[in-house]
Amino acid sequence: MSGTFVGMPAFPTPAYPAFPEAAHEAVNNPTLRGNLRHATHTIRGKRAKAVAEVSDWAELREAGKQIKDHTLRHLDRYLVQVEESVTAAGGVVHWAADADEANRIVTRLVQETGESEVVKVKSMATQEIGLNEALEAEGIRAYETDLAELIVQLGKDRPSHILVPAIHRNRGEIRDIFAREMSEWGRPAPEGLTDTPAELAEAARLHLREKFLRAKVGVSGANFMVAETGTLVVVESEGNGRMCLTLPETLISVVGIEKIVPTWRDLEVFLQTLPRSSTAERMNPYTSMWTGTTDGDGPRTFHLVLLDNGRTDTLADEVGRQALRCIRCSACLNVCPVYERAGGHAYGSVYPGPIGAILSPQLRGTASEIDASLPYASSLCGACYEVCPVAIDIPEVLVHLRERVVQGGPVTRDGNKVVLRPAKGHAAERAAMRAARWAFARPGALRAGQRLASRTRRFHPRTLPGPGAAWSATRDLPAVPAEPFRDWWRRTRGENGENGDRGAAK
C-alpha cells in the first residue's frame, strides 16, 4: 500500500490478479483461515437461530423479492418520485452517471462548505466509487467512524467483508493497529491497551468522539430510500451512524439507484429480514430515518447523490438484473465455502463473496482479468441462494456470466449495446461444451460413449491430460460406474420403466 492510502480502494480497481492467483496466498495463510472460519461459522449459526424464530420467513423472503422486482421494473418512475419527494422536503438531488461524476459532485459540495474534513457512515457506495481517495486528492480528509471501517482505515488495509470489513483481523492484530496508528489520525490509543473487546471499543470511542463533535460535514450511504416520502434509512449497530447523520451542519448521502422501495409498507418487510440476515438481530439497535431538512433538528443542508455506475447496464440483463435486489446483508458470504477459505481480498472488489462474484463483473464488465475470473469463484453448491433474504439465484447468474466470458455475445455497457468477444484462455471449455452439445443431441452416440467409458474404466488416468490437467490438479476425477444409468434402468425397470428385476436396484 502507498503512503497516501486512506482506507478504501479506488473504483475501478487497480490491476488485481485473477481470482485463483489472488486466492492462492490466502488459502495458505493459516491465521487468516482461522479468523475467517471462526467468524463466519459464528455469524451463520446466530443467523440460523434468528431466522428460525420467524414462522413466515419464506413469505417475507418472497415479499422482499417481489417488492424489489417491481421496483426495478418501474425504476424510472420511482427515481423521479424520489427526486420530487426529497426536493419537496428541502433536500437537493444530484445525478451521477459514474464514479468520477459522483466524486466530483461530493468534492464540490464539501469545498463549498469551506471544510477540509468529513465524518463518514459505513457506506458500500462510497467505497465503490473510491470517494476517500478522491477527497484526499483535493485536500479533504475523510474519517471512517464504523469500528470495522476504522480498523481497516488505520491498518492501511482493504475491507474483506460487506458487513464486517475487518473480519480477517483478530483482536491482537487490532490492538497493534490501534496502538501504532491512532496517533497519526487524532487521539492516540490509551497506554497499555490490551486486546479485550471492551478496551478496544473504548479506545475507538474516545478516538472518534472528538471527530463527531468537530465535523461540520457528514457523508453517508443509505440502506433504503422510500419513494413516496423521500425518506432515507440507515440501519447500524454502533450509534456512529446516528452521530454522523445528526450532528454535522451538512449531510451528503451517496446512494445507488437500486436502493429504492416504493412505500413505507414495503420498508417494513426489509426491516425484518435485513437485521436477522446480517447481524442475526431481531432489529437493528439504531435505525435512522430522515426526510429532507427540519429547522432546529439535524443538518441544515441535505444533498442526495443518486449513483448509477453500471447499475442501468446491469438492469438491462434479464438474468443478471436480479443482483440489484441485494440489500447488502452478507448472509451469502458467511455460508460460502470458497469465501471461507479465500477471504475477501481475493475478489478484488469492495463486494466480495458470492454476491461480489455476480455484482462486480456486471458493474465493471468482464474485460479485466479479475472480473472475468470472478464467475468461477464458486462451487455452485447453492448455499448462497438458500440464505438470501431476497432470493437472488446466485448460481444461475454465475453460470450465465460464465457463458458470457466463454462465449461472448451482446451486452449493454455505458448504455450502449455492444458485442463481447469470447475471452482468451477458454478454448478448451468452449470445445468441451460443443462436444457435450453434439453428444446430448445424439442419444445413440451418447449411449455408445457411456458404455465404452464403463468398460474401459480400469484404464482411465487419475488426472486429465493437456489443458484438462489444471482442472484435475485440484479435483478428484469422478469414478465411472461399472454400468451406465440408462442400461441399469432398462435392466431393472424394463423399456417402459414398469417391470424388471427391482431387487437388483438395491
Short mmCIF file of C-alpha atoms in Angstrom, two decimals:
data_model
loop_
_atom_site.label_atom_id
_atom_site.label_comp_id
_atom_site.label_asym_id
_atom_site.label_seq_id
_atom_site.Cartn_x
_atom_site.Cartn_y
_atom_site.Cartn_z
CA MET A 1 0.00 0.00 0.00
CA SER A 2 1.17 3.53 -0.70
CA GLY A 3 1.67 6.12 1.95
CA THR A 4 -1.34 8.09 0.72
CA PHE A 5 -3.78 5.21 1.09
CA VAL A 6 -6.80 6.45 3.00
CA GLY A 7 -8.77 3.37 3.66
CA MET A 8 -10.64 2.10 0.62
CA PRO A 9 -9.56 1.09 -2.88
CA ALA A 10 -10.48 3.34 -5.77
CA PHE A 11 -13.12 2.09 -8.23
CA PRO A 12 -12.50 0.96 -10.92
CA THR A 13 -9.93 -1.21 -9.27
CA PRO A 14 -6.21 -1.44 -9.90
CA ALA A 15 -4.99 -4.40 -11.92
CA TYR A 16 -5.78 -7.15 -9.47
CA PRO A 17 -4.70 -10.67 -10.44
CA ALA A 18 -7.26 -13.27 -11.40
CA PHE A 19 -9.14 -14.85 -8.51
CA PRO A 20 -7.19 -18.17 -8.46
CA GLU A 21 -3.86 -16.38 -8.14
CA ALA A 22 -5.20 -13.92 -5.58
CA ALA A 23 -6.75 -16.70 -3.51
CA HIS A 24 -3.61 -18.83 -3.54
CA GLU A 25 -1.88 -16.75 -0.88
CA ALA A 26 -4.97 -16.63 1.31
CA VAL A 27 -5.59 -20.36 1.38
CA ASN A 28 -2.01 -20.89 2.56
CA ASN A 29 -2.37 -18.42 5.44
CA PRO A 30 -3.47 -20.45 8.50
CA THR A 31 -4.08 -17.34 10.65
CA LEU A 32 -6.36 -15.77 8.06
CA ARG A 33 -8.25 -19.01 7.52
CA GLY A 34 -8.66 -19.46 11.25
CA ASN A 35 -10.03 -15.92 11.65
CA LEU A 36 -12.46 -16.39 8.76
CA ARG A 37 -13.62 -19.84 9.87
CA HIS A 38 -14.34 -18.68 13.42
CA ALA A 39 -16.16 -15.52 12.33
CA THR A 40 -18.26 -16.96 9.51
CA HIS A 41 -19.31 -20.04 11.48
CA THR A 42 -20.31 -17.90 14.46
CA ILE A 43 -22.37 -15.48 12.34
CA ARG A 44 -24.07 -18.19 10.29
CA GLY A 45 -25.09 -20.07 13.44
CA LYS A 46 -26.62 -16.98 15.01
CA ARG A 47 -28.41 -16.09 11.77
CA ALA A 48 -29.97 -19.53 11.51
CA LYS A 49 -31.42 -19.17 15.03
CA ALA A 50 -32.72 -15.65 14.35
CA VAL A 51 -34.40 -16.72 11.12
CA ALA A 52 -35.92 -19.83 12.73
CA GLU A 53 -37.82 -17.59 15.17
CA VAL A 54 -39.92 -16.18 12.32
CA SER A 55 -42.73 -18.51 11.27
CA ASP A 56 -43.42 -16.68 8.00
CA TRP A 57 -39.82 -16.25 6.89
CA ALA A 58 -40.48 -17.83 3.49
CA GLU A 59 -43.34 -15.40 2.88
CA LEU A 60 -41.19 -12.44 3.93
CA ARG A 61 -38.45 -13.61 1.58
CA GLU A 62 -40.87 -13.87 -1.31
CA ALA A 63 -42.36 -10.47 -0.48
CA GLY A 64 -38.89 -8.89 -0.49
CA LYS A 65 -38.17 -10.45 -3.87
CA GLN A 66 -41.47 -9.24 -5.33
CA ILE A 67 -41.03 -5.69 -3.99
CA LYS A 68 -37.52 -5.43 -5.40
CA ASP A 69 -38.52 -6.85 -8.80
CA HIS A 70 -41.49 -4.50 -9.02
CA THR A 71 -39.31 -1.51 -8.14
CA LEU A 72 -36.67 -2.45 -10.71
CA ARG A 73 -39.32 -2.83 -13.42
CA HIS A 74 -40.58 0.69 -12.72
CA LEU A 75 -37.30 2.24 -11.60
CA ASP A 76 -37.60 5.19 -13.97
CA ARG A 77 -40.87 6.27 -12.33
CA TYR A 78 -39.70 5.72 -8.76
CA LEU A 79 -36.45 7.63 -9.29
CA VAL A 80 -38.41 10.68 -10.42
CA GLN A 81 -40.69 10.27 -7.42
CA VAL A 82 -37.68 10.16 -5.07
CA GLU A 83 -36.29 13.33 -6.58
CA GLU A 84 -39.61 15.14 -6.24
CA SER A 85 -40.12 13.96 -2.65
CA VAL A 86 -36.60 14.86 -1.48
CA THR A 87 -36.77 18.27 -3.15
CA ALA A 88 -40.16 18.98 -1.60
CA ALA A 89 -38.70 18.14 1.82
CA GLY A 90 -35.86 20.65 1.44
CA GLY A 91 -33.10 18.43 0.05
CA VAL A 92 -31.10 18.80 -3.16
CA VAL A 93 -30.79 15.85 -5.57
CA HIS A 94 -27.78 15.26 -7.82
CA TRP A 95 -27.44 12.59 -10.51
CA ALA A 96 -24.14 10.76 -11.06
CA ALA A 97 -23.68 8.51 -14.09
CA ASP A 98 -20.40 7.04 -12.85
CA ALA A 99 -17.84 7.10 -10.04
CA ASP A 100 -15.93 10.11 -11.39
CA GLU A 101 -19.04 12.25 -11.60
CA ALA A 102 -20.17 11.24 -8.11
CA ASN A 103 -16.75 12.06 -6.67
CA ARG A 104 -16.70 15.45 -8.40
CA ILE A 105 -20.14 16.29 -7.01
CA VAL A 106 -19.29 15.34 -3.44
CA THR A 107 -15.91 17.08 -3.55
CA ARG A 108 -17.51 20.29 -4.83
CA LEU A 109 -20.21 20.18 -2.17
CA VAL A 110 -17.64 19.78 0.61
CA GLN A 111 -15.48 22.57 -0.82
CA GLU A 112 -18.49 24.89 -0.89
CA THR A 113 -18.84 24.47 2.88
CA GLY A 114 -15.24 25.61 3.37
CA GLU A 115 -14.42 22.48 5.40
CA SER A 116 -11.44 20.17 4.95
CA GLU A 117 -12.65 17.06 6.75
CA VAL A 118 -15.75 14.89 6.85
CA VAL A 119 -17.03 12.07 9.04
CA LYS A 120 -18.44 9.02 7.29
CA VAL A 121 -21.05 6.41 7.98
CA LYS A 122 -20.23 2.93 6.68
CA SER A 123 -21.19 3.03 3.01
CA MET A 124 -20.59 0.48 0.26
CA ALA A 125 -21.48 3.04 -2.42
CA THR A 126 -18.73 5.46 -1.35
CA GLN A 127 -16.26 2.58 -1.14
CA GLU A 128 -17.32 1.52 -4.63
CA ILE A 129 -16.50 4.92 -6.14
CA GLY A 130 -13.29 5.46 -4.15
CA LEU A 131 -14.61 8.62 -2.51
CA ASN A 132 -11.96 8.75 0.22
CA GLU A 133 -9.17 8.87 -2.35
CA ALA A 134 -10.98 11.50 -4.43
CA LEU A 135 -11.46 13.72 -1.37
CA GLU A 136 -7.87 13.22 -0.23
CA ALA A 137 -6.64 14.34 -3.67
CA GLU A 138 -8.40 17.66 -3.07
CA GLY A 139 -7.06 18.10 0.46
CA ILE A 140 -10.15 16.80 2.26
CA ARG A 141 -9.69 14.07 4.87
CA ALA A 142 -12.46 11.53 5.35
CA TYR A 143 -12.73 9.76 8.71
CA GLU A 144 -14.40 6.35 8.82
CA THR A 145 -16.45 6.04 12.02
CA ASP A 146 -17.75 2.47 11.85
CA LEU A 147 -15.49 0.39 14.12
CA ALA A 148 -14.58 -2.17 11.48
CA GLU A 149 -14.05 0.51 8.84
CA LEU A 150 -11.87 2.40 11.31
CA ILE A 151 -9.73 -0.71 11.78
CA VAL A 152 -9.38 -1.06 8.01
CA GLN A 153 -8.53 2.61 7.54
CA LEU A 154 -5.97 2.75 10.35
CA GLY A 155 -4.42 -0.52 9.20
CA LYS A 156 -3.94 0.80 5.63
CA ASP A 157 -5.88 -2.27 4.65
CA ARG A 158 -8.76 -3.24 2.38
CA PRO A 159 -12.21 -4.40 3.54
CA SER A 160 -12.75 -8.13 3.17
CA HIS A 161 -16.42 -8.49 4.12
CA ILE A 162 -19.52 -6.41 3.38
CA LEU A 163 -20.81 -6.33 6.94
CA VAL A 164 -17.60 -6.95 8.89
CA PRO A 165 -14.86 -5.33 6.79
CA ALA A 166 -12.12 -6.32 9.27
CA ILE A 167 -13.27 -9.92 9.63
CA HIS A 168 -9.78 -11.08 8.66
CA ARG A 169 -8.25 -9.42 11.74
CA ASN A 170 -8.13 -10.93 15.21
CA ARG A 171 -8.12 -8.97 18.47
CA GLY A 172 -4.36 -8.97 18.84
CA GLU A 173 -3.89 -7.53 15.37
CA ILE A 174 -6.49 -4.84 16.06
CA ARG A 175 -4.75 -3.85 19.31
CA ASP A 176 -1.45 -3.47 17.47
CA ILE A 177 -3.07 -1.33 14.76
CA PHE A 178 -4.71 0.96 17.31
CA ALA A 179 -1.51 1.33 19.33
CA ARG A 180 0.58 2.04 16.23
CA GLU A 181 -1.72 4.20 14.07
CA MET A 182 -4.27 6.11 16.11
CA SER A 183 -1.88 8.92 16.96
CA GLU A 184 -1.39 9.62 13.23
CA TRP A 185 -5.12 10.25 12.80
CA GLY A 186 -6.00 12.04 16.05
CA ARG A 187 -6.28 10.95 19.66
CA PRO A 188 -3.77 8.15 20.37
CA ALA A 189 -4.67 4.80 21.84
CA PRO A 190 -4.62 4.58 25.67
CA GLU A 191 -1.35 3.46 27.28
CA GLY A 192 -1.27 -0.26 27.99
CA LEU A 193 -4.14 -1.06 25.64
CA THR A 194 -4.99 -4.77 25.76
CA ASP A 195 -6.91 -6.90 23.25
CA THR A 196 -10.07 -7.22 25.31
CA PRO A 197 -13.15 -6.18 23.26
CA ALA A 198 -14.28 -3.62 25.86
CA GLU A 199 -10.91 -1.83 25.87
CA LEU A 200 -10.67 -1.83 22.08
CA ALA A 201 -14.19 -0.43 21.75
CA GLU A 202 -13.47 2.27 24.35
CA ALA A 203 -10.26 3.27 22.54
CA ALA A 204 -12.22 3.65 19.28
CA ARG A 205 -15.00 5.57 21.01
CA LEU A 206 -12.58 8.08 22.53
CA HIS A 207 -10.69 8.41 19.25
CA LEU A 208 -13.87 9.13 17.27
CA ARG A 209 -15.68 11.33 19.79
CA GLU A 210 -13.66 14.44 19.03
CA LYS A 211 -14.27 13.95 15.30
CA PHE A 212 -18.04 13.66 15.74
CA LEU A 213 -18.14 16.90 17.75
CA ARG A 214 -15.83 18.80 15.39
CA ALA A 215 -17.06 17.78 11.93
CA LYS A 216 -19.33 20.14 10.00
CA VAL A 217 -19.93 17.72 7.10
CA GLY A 218 -21.18 14.15 7.24
CA VAL A 219 -21.15 11.63 4.36
CA SER A 220 -23.35 8.56 4.29
CA GLY A 221 -24.95 5.98 2.07
CA ALA A 222 -28.38 4.55 2.75
CA ASN A 223 -29.85 1.10 3.08
CA PHE A 224 -33.17 2.22 1.61
CA MET A 225 -34.90 5.23 0.05
CA VAL A 226 -38.70 5.46 0.41
CA ALA A 227 -40.05 6.93 -2.81
CA GLU A 228 -43.40 8.16 -1.51
CA THR A 229 -41.84 10.50 1.09
CA GLY A 230 -38.19 10.85 0.05
CA THR A 231 -37.10 9.32 3.35
CA LEU A 232 -33.64 7.76 3.61
CA VAL A 233 -32.89 4.93 6.02
CA VAL A 234 -29.64 3.76 7.61
CA VAL A 235 -29.51 0.74 9.90
CA GLU A 236 -26.47 0.11 12.10
CA SER A 237 -25.36 -1.30 15.43
CA GLU A 238 -22.89 1.14 16.94
CA GLY A 239 -24.53 4.57 17.01
CA ASN A 240 -21.78 6.16 14.93
CA GLY A 241 -24.23 6.50 12.06
CA ARG A 242 -26.71 8.40 14.20
CA MET A 243 -23.91 10.80 15.23
CA CYS A 244 -22.83 11.40 11.61
CA LEU A 245 -26.40 11.85 10.40
CA THR A 246 -27.49 14.34 13.06
CA LEU A 247 -24.51 16.39 14.34
CA PRO A 248 -22.94 17.92 11.16
CA GLU A 249 -24.42 21.01 9.55
CA THR A 250 -24.28 19.47 6.07
CA LEU A 251 -25.16 15.88 5.18
CA ILE A 252 -24.26 14.33 1.80
CA SER A 253 -25.70 10.88 1.03
CA VAL A 254 -24.41 8.82 -1.91
CA VAL A 255 -26.92 6.10 -2.75
CA GLY A 256 -27.18 3.55 -5.55
CA ILE A 257 -30.32 3.93 -7.65
CA GLU A 258 -31.41 0.38 -6.83
CA LYS A 259 -31.92 1.16 -3.11
CA ILE A 260 -35.48 2.47 -3.63
CA VAL A 261 -38.59 0.94 -2.04
CA PRO A 262 -41.89 2.44 -3.16
CA THR A 263 -43.68 2.84 0.21
CA TRP A 264 -43.27 2.65 3.99
CA ARG A 265 -45.29 -0.55 3.94
CA ASP A 266 -42.63 -2.10 1.69
CA LEU A 267 -39.89 -0.96 4.06
CA GLU A 268 -41.46 -2.98 6.86
CA VAL A 269 -40.53 -6.22 5.09
CA PHE A 270 -36.85 -5.38 4.86
CA LEU A 271 -36.59 -4.10 8.42
CA GLN A 272 -37.44 -7.66 9.45
CA THR A 273 -35.26 -9.59 7.01
CA LEU A 274 -32.13 -7.40 6.92
CA PRO A 275 -31.11 -7.45 10.61
CA ARG A 276 -31.77 -11.17 11.00
CA SER A 277 -29.79 -11.97 7.84
CA SER A 278 -26.86 -9.69 8.60
CA THR A 279 -26.18 -9.36 12.34
CA ALA A 280 -28.67 -12.05 13.46
CA GLU A 281 -30.62 -9.46 15.43
CA ARG A 282 -34.39 -9.14 15.63
CA MET A 283 -33.99 -5.46 14.84
CA ASN A 284 -31.03 -3.15 14.45
CA PRO A 285 -30.03 -1.18 17.56
CA TYR A 286 -30.06 2.03 15.52
CA THR A 287 -32.47 2.67 12.65
CA SER A 288 -32.08 6.29 11.50
CA MET A 289 -34.55 7.87 9.08
CA TRP A 290 -34.55 11.41 7.72
CA THR A 291 -36.67 13.27 5.22
CA GLY A 292 -35.06 16.40 3.81
CA THR A 293 -34.26 19.01 6.46
CA THR A 294 -36.07 20.34 9.53
CA ASP A 295 -35.36 23.65 11.25
CA GLY A 296 -33.61 23.15 14.59
CA ASP A 297 -33.22 19.39 14.16
CA GLY A 298 -30.28 17.76 12.37
CA PRO A 299 -28.29 19.05 9.38
CA ARG A 300 -29.38 22.36 7.87
CA THR A 301 -28.39 21.24 4.35
CA PHE A 302 -29.00 17.83 2.78
CA HIS A 303 -27.70 16.59 -0.58
CA LEU A 304 -28.65 13.26 -2.15
CA VAL A 305 -26.33 11.91 -4.88
CA LEU A 306 -28.08 9.20 -6.91
CA LEU A 307 -25.42 6.84 -8.26
CA ASP A 308 -25.69 4.70 -11.41
CA ASN A 309 -22.13 3.45 -12.07
CA GLY A 310 -23.13 0.39 -14.09
CA ARG A 311 -26.50 -0.30 -12.49
CA THR A 312 -28.51 0.64 -15.59
CA ASP A 313 -26.34 -1.71 -17.65
CA THR A 314 -26.97 -4.47 -15.12
CA LEU A 315 -30.69 -3.76 -15.24
CA ALA A 316 -30.63 -4.42 -19.00
CA ASP A 317 -29.56 -8.04 -18.44
CA GLU A 318 -32.65 -10.22 -17.96
CA VAL A 319 -30.78 -12.86 -15.92
CA GLY A 320 -28.18 -10.72 -14.16
CA ARG A 321 -30.52 -7.91 -13.03
CA GLN A 322 -31.64 -9.93 -10.01
CA ALA A 323 -28.28 -9.00 -8.42
CA LEU A 324 -29.75 -5.50 -7.95
CA ARG A 325 -32.18 -6.93 -5.39
CA CYS A 326 -29.25 -7.24 -2.97
CA ILE A 327 -29.74 -5.49 0.39
CA ARG A 328 -26.09 -6.00 1.42
CA CYS A 329 -26.81 -8.33 4.33
CA SER A 330 -23.76 -10.53 3.54
CA ALA A 331 -25.52 -13.77 4.53
CA CYS A 332 -24.21 -15.36 1.32
CA LEU A 333 -20.60 -14.67 2.34
CA ASN A 334 -20.97 -16.43 5.68
CA VAL A 335 -22.10 -19.73 4.15
CA CYS A 336 -19.82 -19.78 1.11
CA PRO A 337 -17.07 -22.44 1.28
CA VAL A 338 -14.98 -20.51 -1.25
CA TYR A 339 -15.16 -17.23 0.68
CA GLU A 340 -14.38 -19.02 3.95
CA ARG A 341 -11.09 -20.25 2.53
CA ALA A 342 -10.10 -17.44 0.18
CA GLY A 343 -11.24 -14.41 2.17
CA GLY A 344 -12.49 -11.15 0.72
CA HIS A 345 -9.34 -9.57 -0.70
CA ALA A 346 -9.06 -12.20 -3.43
CA TYR A 347 -12.23 -10.83 -5.07
CA GLY A 348 -10.51 -7.52 -5.93
CA SER A 349 -13.65 -5.55 -5.15
CA VAL A 350 -15.50 -3.90 -2.29
CA TYR A 351 -18.14 -6.58 -2.96
CA PRO A 352 -16.56 -9.91 -2.03
CA GLY A 353 -18.10 -13.36 -1.77
CA PRO A 354 -20.90 -14.82 -3.90
CA ILE A 355 -22.74 -11.53 -4.38
CA GLY A 356 -19.50 -9.85 -5.40
CA ALA A 357 -18.83 -12.63 -7.91
CA ILE A 358 -22.00 -11.67 -9.78
CA LEU A 359 -22.23 -7.94 -9.00
CA SER A 360 -18.69 -6.73 -9.79
CA PRO A 361 -18.48 -8.33 -13.28
CA GLN A 362 -21.77 -6.66 -14.14
CA LEU A 363 -20.99 -3.21 -12.74
CA ARG A 364 -17.44 -3.18 -14.14
CA GLY A 365 -17.75 -5.54 -17.11
CA THR A 366 -15.71 -8.68 -17.71
CA ALA A 367 -12.80 -7.13 -19.60
CA SER A 368 -10.26 -7.30 -16.77
CA GLU A 369 -8.52 -10.47 -15.60
CA ILE A 370 -10.10 -10.34 -12.15
CA ASP A 371 -13.65 -9.66 -13.36
CA ALA A 372 -13.51 -12.43 -15.96
CA SER A 373 -12.42 -14.87 -13.24
CA LEU A 374 -14.98 -13.95 -10.57
CA PRO A 375 -17.89 -16.00 -12.01
CA TYR A 376 -15.69 -19.07 -11.45
CA ALA A 377 -15.10 -18.26 -7.76
CA SER A 378 -17.83 -20.65 -6.70
CA SER A 379 -18.52 -24.34 -6.29
CA LEU A 380 -22.17 -23.74 -7.34
CA CYS A 381 -23.29 -25.51 -4.17
CA GLY A 382 -26.29 -23.17 -3.87
CA ALA A 383 -25.90 -22.34 -0.16
CA CYS A 384 -25.85 -18.62 -1.05
CA TYR A 385 -29.27 -18.86 -2.68
CA GLU A 386 -30.73 -20.72 0.28
CA VAL A 387 -29.87 -17.93 2.75
CA CYS A 388 -30.51 -14.92 0.53
CA PRO A 389 -33.40 -12.88 2.03
CA VAL A 390 -34.46 -11.62 -1.42
CA ALA A 391 -33.99 -14.97 -3.22
CA ILE A 392 -31.21 -13.98 -5.62
CA ASP A 393 -30.39 -17.13 -7.58
CA ILE A 394 -26.65 -16.54 -7.45
CA PRO A 395 -25.69 -19.90 -9.05
CA GLU A 396 -27.95 -19.12 -12.02
CA VAL A 397 -26.25 -15.74 -12.55
CA LEU A 398 -22.80 -17.28 -12.10
CA VAL A 399 -23.46 -19.78 -14.88
CA HIS A 400 -24.92 -17.00 -17.02
CA LEU A 401 -21.78 -14.89 -16.54
CA ARG A 402 -19.51 -17.86 -17.24
CA GLU A 403 -21.29 -18.25 -20.56
CA ARG A 404 -20.71 -14.55 -21.24
CA VAL A 405 -16.98 -14.92 -20.52
CA VAL A 406 -16.53 -18.10 -22.57
CA GLN A 407 -18.93 -17.46 -25.43
CA GLY A 408 -19.10 -13.64 -25.61
CA GLY A 409 -22.24 -12.07 -27.07
CA PRO A 410 -24.40 -8.95 -26.76
CA VAL A 411 -24.31 -6.89 -23.55
CA THR A 412 -25.02 -3.30 -22.53
CA ARG A 413 -22.05 -1.17 -21.46
CA ASP A 414 -22.31 2.53 -20.65
CA GLY A 415 -25.84 2.48 -22.02
CA ASN A 416 -24.80 1.14 -25.44
CA LYS A 417 -25.38 -2.26 -26.99
CA VAL A 418 -22.04 -3.95 -27.68
CA VAL A 419 -20.95 -7.46 -28.59
CA LEU A 420 -18.30 -9.09 -26.41
CA ARG A 421 -15.72 -11.37 -27.95
CA PRO A 422 -15.04 -14.70 -26.26
CA ALA A 423 -12.38 -14.37 -23.58
CA LYS A 424 -8.93 -15.79 -24.15
CA GLY A 425 -7.88 -18.90 -22.29
CA HIS A 426 -11.24 -20.69 -22.54
CA ALA A 427 -10.76 -22.59 -25.81
CA ALA A 428 -10.81 -25.98 -24.06
CA GLU A 429 -14.01 -25.08 -22.23
CA ARG A 430 -15.69 -23.99 -25.45
CA ALA A 431 -14.59 -27.21 -27.19
CA ALA A 432 -15.90 -29.31 -24.28
CA MET A 433 -19.27 -27.55 -24.36
CA ARG A 434 -19.57 -28.04 -28.13
CA ALA A 435 -18.74 -31.73 -27.74
CA ALA A 436 -21.33 -32.09 -24.98
CA ARG A 437 -23.97 -30.38 -27.12
CA TRP A 438 -23.17 -32.71 -30.02
CA ALA A 439 -23.39 -35.83 -27.82
CA PHE A 440 -26.57 -34.86 -25.96
CA ALA A 441 -28.29 -34.21 -29.29
CA ARG A 442 -27.49 -37.79 -30.42
CA PRO A 443 -28.78 -40.40 -27.95
CA GLY A 444 -27.19 -43.30 -29.81
CA ALA A 445 -23.74 -41.75 -29.72
CA LEU A 446 -24.18 -40.82 -26.05
CA ARG A 447 -25.20 -44.38 -25.15
CA ALA A 448 -22.24 -45.87 -27.03
CA GLY A 449 -19.86 -43.44 -25.37
CA GLN A 450 -21.16 -44.22 -21.89
CA ARG A 451 -20.79 -47.98 -22.44
CA LEU A 452 -17.27 -47.52 -23.78
CA ALA A 453 -16.34 -45.39 -20.77
CA SER A 454 -17.72 -48.02 -18.35
CA ARG A 455 -15.96 -50.95 -19.99
CA THR A 456 -12.60 -49.19 -20.14
CA ARG A 457 -12.75 -47.60 -16.69
CA ARG A 458 -9.84 -49.64 -15.30
CA PHE A 459 -7.60 -47.92 -17.84
CA HIS A 460 -8.75 -44.37 -17.09
CA PRO A 461 -5.99 -41.97 -15.93
CA ARG A 462 -6.18 -40.36 -12.49
CA THR A 463 -5.66 -36.90 -13.99
CA LEU A 464 -6.65 -35.33 -17.28
CA PRO A 465 -4.01 -34.71 -19.94
CA GLY A 466 -3.32 -31.45 -21.78
CA PRO A 467 -5.50 -28.41 -20.96
CA GLY A 468 -7.56 -30.52 -18.54
CA ALA A 469 -4.55 -31.07 -16.27
CA ALA A 470 -5.18 -27.76 -14.47
CA TRP A 471 -8.75 -28.80 -13.71
CA SER A 472 -7.87 -32.24 -12.33
CA ALA A 473 -4.82 -30.96 -10.42
CA THR A 474 -7.12 -29.80 -7.62
CA ARG A 475 -10.01 -32.23 -8.05
CA ASP A 476 -10.60 -35.96 -7.95
CA LEU A 477 -11.94 -37.30 -11.20
CA PRO A 478 -15.33 -38.92 -10.55
CA ALA A 479 -15.25 -42.71 -10.74
CA VAL A 480 -17.06 -44.12 -13.76
CA PRO A 481 -19.68 -46.72 -12.69
CA ALA A 482 -19.50 -50.28 -13.98
CA GLU A 483 -22.81 -49.86 -15.74
CA PRO A 484 -24.33 -46.69 -17.34
CA PHE A 485 -27.51 -45.43 -15.70
CA ARG A 486 -29.52 -45.97 -18.89
CA ASP A 487 -28.51 -49.66 -19.01
CA TRP A 488 -29.22 -50.09 -15.28
CA TRP A 489 -32.65 -48.55 -15.68
CA ARG A 490 -33.53 -50.76 -18.66
CA ARG A 491 -32.27 -53.89 -16.90
CA THR A 492 -34.10 -53.23 -13.64
CA ARG A 493 -37.26 -51.42 -14.85
CA GLY A 494 -37.67 -52.59 -18.43
CA GLU A 495 -38.05 -50.42 -21.51
CA ASN A 496 -41.12 -48.64 -20.11
CA GLY A 497 -39.93 -48.46 -16.50
CA GLU A 498 -42.67 -50.85 -15.30
CA ASN A 499 -41.01 -54.26 -14.76
CA GLY A 500 -37.71 -55.96 -14.47
CA ASP A 501 -35.56 -57.15 -11.58
CA ARG A 502 -36.26 -54.43 -8.97
CA GLY A 503 -34.15 -56.35 -6.46
CA ALA A 504 -31.03 -55.58 -8.43
CA ALA A 505 -31.51 -51.89 -7.75
CA LYS A 506 -30.76 -52.29 -4.04
#
